[in-house]
One Martini backbone bead per residue (centre of mass of N, CA, C, O) as a GRO file, in nm:
protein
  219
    1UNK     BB    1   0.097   0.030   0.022
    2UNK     BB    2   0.034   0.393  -0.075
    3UNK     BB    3   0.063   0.668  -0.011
    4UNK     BB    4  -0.114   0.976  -0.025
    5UNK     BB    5  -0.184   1.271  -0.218
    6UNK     BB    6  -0.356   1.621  -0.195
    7UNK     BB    7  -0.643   1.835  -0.268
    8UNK     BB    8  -0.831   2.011  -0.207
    9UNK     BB    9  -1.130   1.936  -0.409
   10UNK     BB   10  -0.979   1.707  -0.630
   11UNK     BB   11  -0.730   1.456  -0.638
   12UNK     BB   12  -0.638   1.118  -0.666
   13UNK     BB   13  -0.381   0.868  -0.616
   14UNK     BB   14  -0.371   0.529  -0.645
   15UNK     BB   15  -0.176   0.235  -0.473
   16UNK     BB   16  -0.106  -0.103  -0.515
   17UNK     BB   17   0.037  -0.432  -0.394
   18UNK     BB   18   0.074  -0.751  -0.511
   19UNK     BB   19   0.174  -1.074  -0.325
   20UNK     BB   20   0.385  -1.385  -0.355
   21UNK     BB   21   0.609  -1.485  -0.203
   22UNK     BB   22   0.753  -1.262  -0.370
   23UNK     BB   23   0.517  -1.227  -0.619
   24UNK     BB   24   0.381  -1.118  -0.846
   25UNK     BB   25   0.008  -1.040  -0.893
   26UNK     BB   26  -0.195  -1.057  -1.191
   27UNK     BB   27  -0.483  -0.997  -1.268
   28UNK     BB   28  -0.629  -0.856  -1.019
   29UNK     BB   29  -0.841  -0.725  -0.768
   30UNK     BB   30  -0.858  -0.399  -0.625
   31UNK     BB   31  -1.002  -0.238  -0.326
   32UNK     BB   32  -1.070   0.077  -0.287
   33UNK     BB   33  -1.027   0.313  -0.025
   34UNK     BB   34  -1.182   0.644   0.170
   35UNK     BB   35  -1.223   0.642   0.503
   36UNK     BB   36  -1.404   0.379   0.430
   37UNK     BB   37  -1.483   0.457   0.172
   38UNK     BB   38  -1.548   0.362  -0.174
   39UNK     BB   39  -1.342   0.412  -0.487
   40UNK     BB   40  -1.266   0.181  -0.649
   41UNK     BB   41  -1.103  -0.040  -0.895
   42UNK     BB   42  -0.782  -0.223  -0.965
   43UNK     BB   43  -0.549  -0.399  -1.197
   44UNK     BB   44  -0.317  -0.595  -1.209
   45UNK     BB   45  -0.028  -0.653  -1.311
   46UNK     BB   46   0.255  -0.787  -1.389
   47UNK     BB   47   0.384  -0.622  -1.069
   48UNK     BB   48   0.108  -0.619  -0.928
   49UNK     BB   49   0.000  -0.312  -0.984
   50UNK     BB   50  -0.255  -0.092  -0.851
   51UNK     BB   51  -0.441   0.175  -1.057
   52UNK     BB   52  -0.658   0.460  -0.925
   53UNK     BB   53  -0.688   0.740  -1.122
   54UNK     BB   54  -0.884   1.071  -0.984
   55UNK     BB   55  -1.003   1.044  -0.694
   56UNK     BB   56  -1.199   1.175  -0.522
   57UNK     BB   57  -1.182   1.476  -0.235
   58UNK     BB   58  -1.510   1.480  -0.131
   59UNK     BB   59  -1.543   1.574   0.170
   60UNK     BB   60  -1.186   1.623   0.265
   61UNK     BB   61  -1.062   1.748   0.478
   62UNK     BB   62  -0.704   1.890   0.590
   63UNK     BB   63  -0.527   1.662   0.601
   64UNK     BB   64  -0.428   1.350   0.834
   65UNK     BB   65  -0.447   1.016   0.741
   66UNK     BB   66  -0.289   0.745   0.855
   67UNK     BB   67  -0.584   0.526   0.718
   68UNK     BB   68  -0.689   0.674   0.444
   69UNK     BB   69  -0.585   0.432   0.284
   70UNK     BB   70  -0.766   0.106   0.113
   71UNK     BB   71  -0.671  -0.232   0.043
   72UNK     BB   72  -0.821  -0.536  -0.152
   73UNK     BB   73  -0.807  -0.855  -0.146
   74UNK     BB   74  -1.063  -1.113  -0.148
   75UNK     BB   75  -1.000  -1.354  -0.315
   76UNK     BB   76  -0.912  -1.757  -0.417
   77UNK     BB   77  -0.843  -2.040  -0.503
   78UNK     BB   78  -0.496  -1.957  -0.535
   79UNK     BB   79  -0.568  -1.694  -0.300
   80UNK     BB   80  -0.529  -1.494  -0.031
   81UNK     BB   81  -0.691  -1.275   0.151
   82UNK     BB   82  -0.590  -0.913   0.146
   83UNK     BB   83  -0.502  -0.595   0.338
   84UNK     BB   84  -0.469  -0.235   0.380
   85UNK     BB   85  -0.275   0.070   0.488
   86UNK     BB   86  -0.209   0.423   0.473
   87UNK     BB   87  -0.192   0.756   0.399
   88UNK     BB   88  -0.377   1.068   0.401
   89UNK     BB   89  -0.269   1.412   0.280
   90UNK     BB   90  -0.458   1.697   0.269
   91UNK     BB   91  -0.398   2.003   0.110
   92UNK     BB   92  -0.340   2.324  -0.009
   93UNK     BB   93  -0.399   2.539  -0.268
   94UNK     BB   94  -0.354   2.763  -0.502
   95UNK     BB   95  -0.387   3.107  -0.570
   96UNK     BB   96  -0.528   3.290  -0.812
   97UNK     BB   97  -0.513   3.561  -0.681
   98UNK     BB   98  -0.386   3.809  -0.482
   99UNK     BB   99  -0.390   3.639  -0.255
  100UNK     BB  100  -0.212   3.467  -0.071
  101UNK     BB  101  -0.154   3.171   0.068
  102UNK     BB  102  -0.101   3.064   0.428
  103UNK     BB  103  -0.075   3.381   0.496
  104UNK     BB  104  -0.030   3.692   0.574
  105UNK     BB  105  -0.185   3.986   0.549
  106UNK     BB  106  -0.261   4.305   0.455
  107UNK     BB  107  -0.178   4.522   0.723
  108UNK     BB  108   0.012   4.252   0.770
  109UNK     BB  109   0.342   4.179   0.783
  110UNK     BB  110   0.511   3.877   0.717
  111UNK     BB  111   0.816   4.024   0.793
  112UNK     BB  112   0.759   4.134   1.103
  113UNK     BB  113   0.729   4.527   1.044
  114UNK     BB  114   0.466   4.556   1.205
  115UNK     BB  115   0.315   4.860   1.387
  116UNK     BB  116   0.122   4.962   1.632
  117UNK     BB  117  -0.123   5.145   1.800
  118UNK     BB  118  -0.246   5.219   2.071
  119UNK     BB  119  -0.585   5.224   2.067
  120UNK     BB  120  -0.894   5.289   2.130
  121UNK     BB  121  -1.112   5.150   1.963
  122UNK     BB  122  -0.898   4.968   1.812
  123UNK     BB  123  -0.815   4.735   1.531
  124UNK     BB  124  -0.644   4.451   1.399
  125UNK     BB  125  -0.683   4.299   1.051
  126UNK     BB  126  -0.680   3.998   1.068
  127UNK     BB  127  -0.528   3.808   0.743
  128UNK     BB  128  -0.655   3.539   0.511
  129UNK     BB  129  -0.584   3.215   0.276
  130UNK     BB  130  -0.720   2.988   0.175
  131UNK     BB  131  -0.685   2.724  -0.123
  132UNK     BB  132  -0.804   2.509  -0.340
  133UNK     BB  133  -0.758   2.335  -0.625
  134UNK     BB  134  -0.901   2.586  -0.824
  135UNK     BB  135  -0.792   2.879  -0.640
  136UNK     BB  136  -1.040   2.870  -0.423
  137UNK     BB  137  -1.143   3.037  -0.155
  138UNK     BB  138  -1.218   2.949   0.183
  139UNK     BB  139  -1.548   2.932   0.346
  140UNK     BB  140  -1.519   2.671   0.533
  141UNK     BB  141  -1.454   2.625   0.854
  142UNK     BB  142  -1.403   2.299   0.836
  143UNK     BB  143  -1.138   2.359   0.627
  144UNK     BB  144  -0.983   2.566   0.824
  145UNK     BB  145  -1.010   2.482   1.079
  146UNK     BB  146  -0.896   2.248   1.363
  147UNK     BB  147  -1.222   2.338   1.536
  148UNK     BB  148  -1.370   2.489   1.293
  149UNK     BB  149  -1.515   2.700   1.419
  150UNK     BB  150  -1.368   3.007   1.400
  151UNK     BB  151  -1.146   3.005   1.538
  152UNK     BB  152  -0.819   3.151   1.627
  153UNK     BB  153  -0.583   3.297   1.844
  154UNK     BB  154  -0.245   3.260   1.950
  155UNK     BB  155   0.001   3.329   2.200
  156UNK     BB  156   0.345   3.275   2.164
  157UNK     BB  157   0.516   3.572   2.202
  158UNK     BB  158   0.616   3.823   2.482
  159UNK     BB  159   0.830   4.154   2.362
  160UNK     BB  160   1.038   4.332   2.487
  161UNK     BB  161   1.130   4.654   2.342
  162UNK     BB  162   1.229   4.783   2.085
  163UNK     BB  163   1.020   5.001   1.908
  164UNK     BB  164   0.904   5.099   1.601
  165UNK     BB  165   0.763   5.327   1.428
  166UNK     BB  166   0.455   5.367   1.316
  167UNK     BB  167   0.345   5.215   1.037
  168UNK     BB  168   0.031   5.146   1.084
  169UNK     BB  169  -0.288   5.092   1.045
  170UNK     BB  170  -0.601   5.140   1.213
  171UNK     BB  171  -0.895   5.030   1.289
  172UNK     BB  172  -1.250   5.040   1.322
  173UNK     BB  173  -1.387   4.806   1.509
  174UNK     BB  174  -1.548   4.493   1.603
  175UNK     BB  175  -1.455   4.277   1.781
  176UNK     BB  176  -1.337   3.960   1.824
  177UNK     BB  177  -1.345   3.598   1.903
  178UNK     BB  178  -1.360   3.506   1.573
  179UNK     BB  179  -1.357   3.424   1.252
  180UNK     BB  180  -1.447   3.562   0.938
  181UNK     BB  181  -1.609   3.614   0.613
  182UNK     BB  182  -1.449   3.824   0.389
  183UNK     BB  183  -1.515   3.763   0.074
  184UNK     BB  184  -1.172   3.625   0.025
  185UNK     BB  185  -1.130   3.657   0.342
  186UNK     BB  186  -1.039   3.625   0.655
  187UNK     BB  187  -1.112   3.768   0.981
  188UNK     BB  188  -0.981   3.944   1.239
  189UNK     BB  189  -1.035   4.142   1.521
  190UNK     BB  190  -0.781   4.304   1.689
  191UNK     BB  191  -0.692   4.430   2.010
  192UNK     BB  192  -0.489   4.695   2.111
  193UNK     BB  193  -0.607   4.681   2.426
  194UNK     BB  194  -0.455   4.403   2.483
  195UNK     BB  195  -0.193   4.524   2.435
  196UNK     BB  196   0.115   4.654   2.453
  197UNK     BB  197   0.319   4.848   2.509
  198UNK     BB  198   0.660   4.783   2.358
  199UNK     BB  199   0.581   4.500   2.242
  200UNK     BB  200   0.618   4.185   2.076
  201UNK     BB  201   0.406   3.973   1.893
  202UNK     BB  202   0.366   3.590   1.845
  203UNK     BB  203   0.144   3.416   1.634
  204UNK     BB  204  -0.143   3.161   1.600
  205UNK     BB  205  -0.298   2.996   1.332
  206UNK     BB  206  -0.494   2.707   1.342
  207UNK     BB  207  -0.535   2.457   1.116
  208UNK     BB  208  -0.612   2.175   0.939
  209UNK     BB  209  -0.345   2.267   0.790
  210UNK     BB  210  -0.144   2.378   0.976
  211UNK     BB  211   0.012   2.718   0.981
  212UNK     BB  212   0.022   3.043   1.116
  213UNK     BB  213   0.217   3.341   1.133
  214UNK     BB  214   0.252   3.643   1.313
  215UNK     BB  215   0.394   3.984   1.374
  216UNK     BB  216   0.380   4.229   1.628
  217UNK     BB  217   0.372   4.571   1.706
  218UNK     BB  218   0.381   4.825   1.997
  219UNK     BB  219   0.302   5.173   2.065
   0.00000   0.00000   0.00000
């Protein structure tokens, strides 16, 4: 059985090998799952070899599943019925519009260089984007938050120290709890008196894959 992996909303391609006493089986059917339900099967070759490619990867939110490819062979008068599993990966895709996926978007600087003022009543903009196969900015938050609806962030560090002149608007918005989905992506409005003057902190969102890291200084 062979590890899969693919991009959400997709497809996949599956392989798994049959042998007997360590010979290929040729000409055998082997029936494939995905996380336990059937998606067709495909006959071994010469070297034993069943592939079934383009496998739709509908309805598979983006994460490991450690036993998500499932491969069986029935089995016959000539050979032992036998089954396995293998790794299921499912990735985010490349974004096709202006906004990067995966990354802080601006008015957050991804290289960590942006200041913003501590003032009532002001937020700051935190946004980002994944996109699935077709490039298109993923709105289902149970395909983008690690716990489903809808995210947080969470401080990674908190560091006193010199802070350069600010350089960010903050803009007037209500506080969020929680990420919303604002046109083509996600965002949180974070309260900048929540954080102190002086200190640079670092955040993380986590996703359903992966994270987001992102830093912003106070003053």
């Amino acid at each position: 059985m062979t590890p899969a992996s693919g991009t959400y909303g997709g497809t996949v391609n599956l392989s798994a090998t049959l042998t007997s006493s360590g010979s290929a089986v040729s000409g055998k059917t082997i029936n494939f799952t995905l996380n336990g339900n059937p998606v067709g099967s495909a006959i071994t070759t010469g070297s034993g070899v069943a592939t079934k490619t383009g496998v739709s990867l509908s309805g598979i939110y983006p994460g490991i599943y450690p036993s998500g490819v499932g491969a069986s062979f029935a089995g016959d008068s000539f050979y032992s019925a036998t089954s396995g599993t293998a790794s299921l990966t499912v990735v985010y895709g490349t974004c096709t519009g202006t906004n990067a996926g995966g990354v802080i978007l601006p008015p957050v600087n991804n290289d960590g260089s942006s200041v913003f003022k501590r003032q009532g009543g002001s937020t700051i903009p935190v946004k980002f984007t994944v996109c699935d196969a077709n490039g298109n900015s993923i709105s289902d938050p149970n395909a983008v938050f690690l716990n489903g609806c809808c995210g947080s962030i969470t401080t990674l560090t908190r560091m006193r120290g010199t802070v350069d002149n600010v350089n960010e608007m903050v803009t007037t918005n209500i506080p969020d709890v929680a990420f919303h989905y604002v046109g083509d992506h996600w965002q949180f409005n974070l309260v900048t008196t929540n954080l102190d003057a002086g200190y640079t902190y670092t955040f993380q969102i986590n996703l359903k894959f992966g994270v987001i890291q992102f830093t912003v200084a106070v003053k």
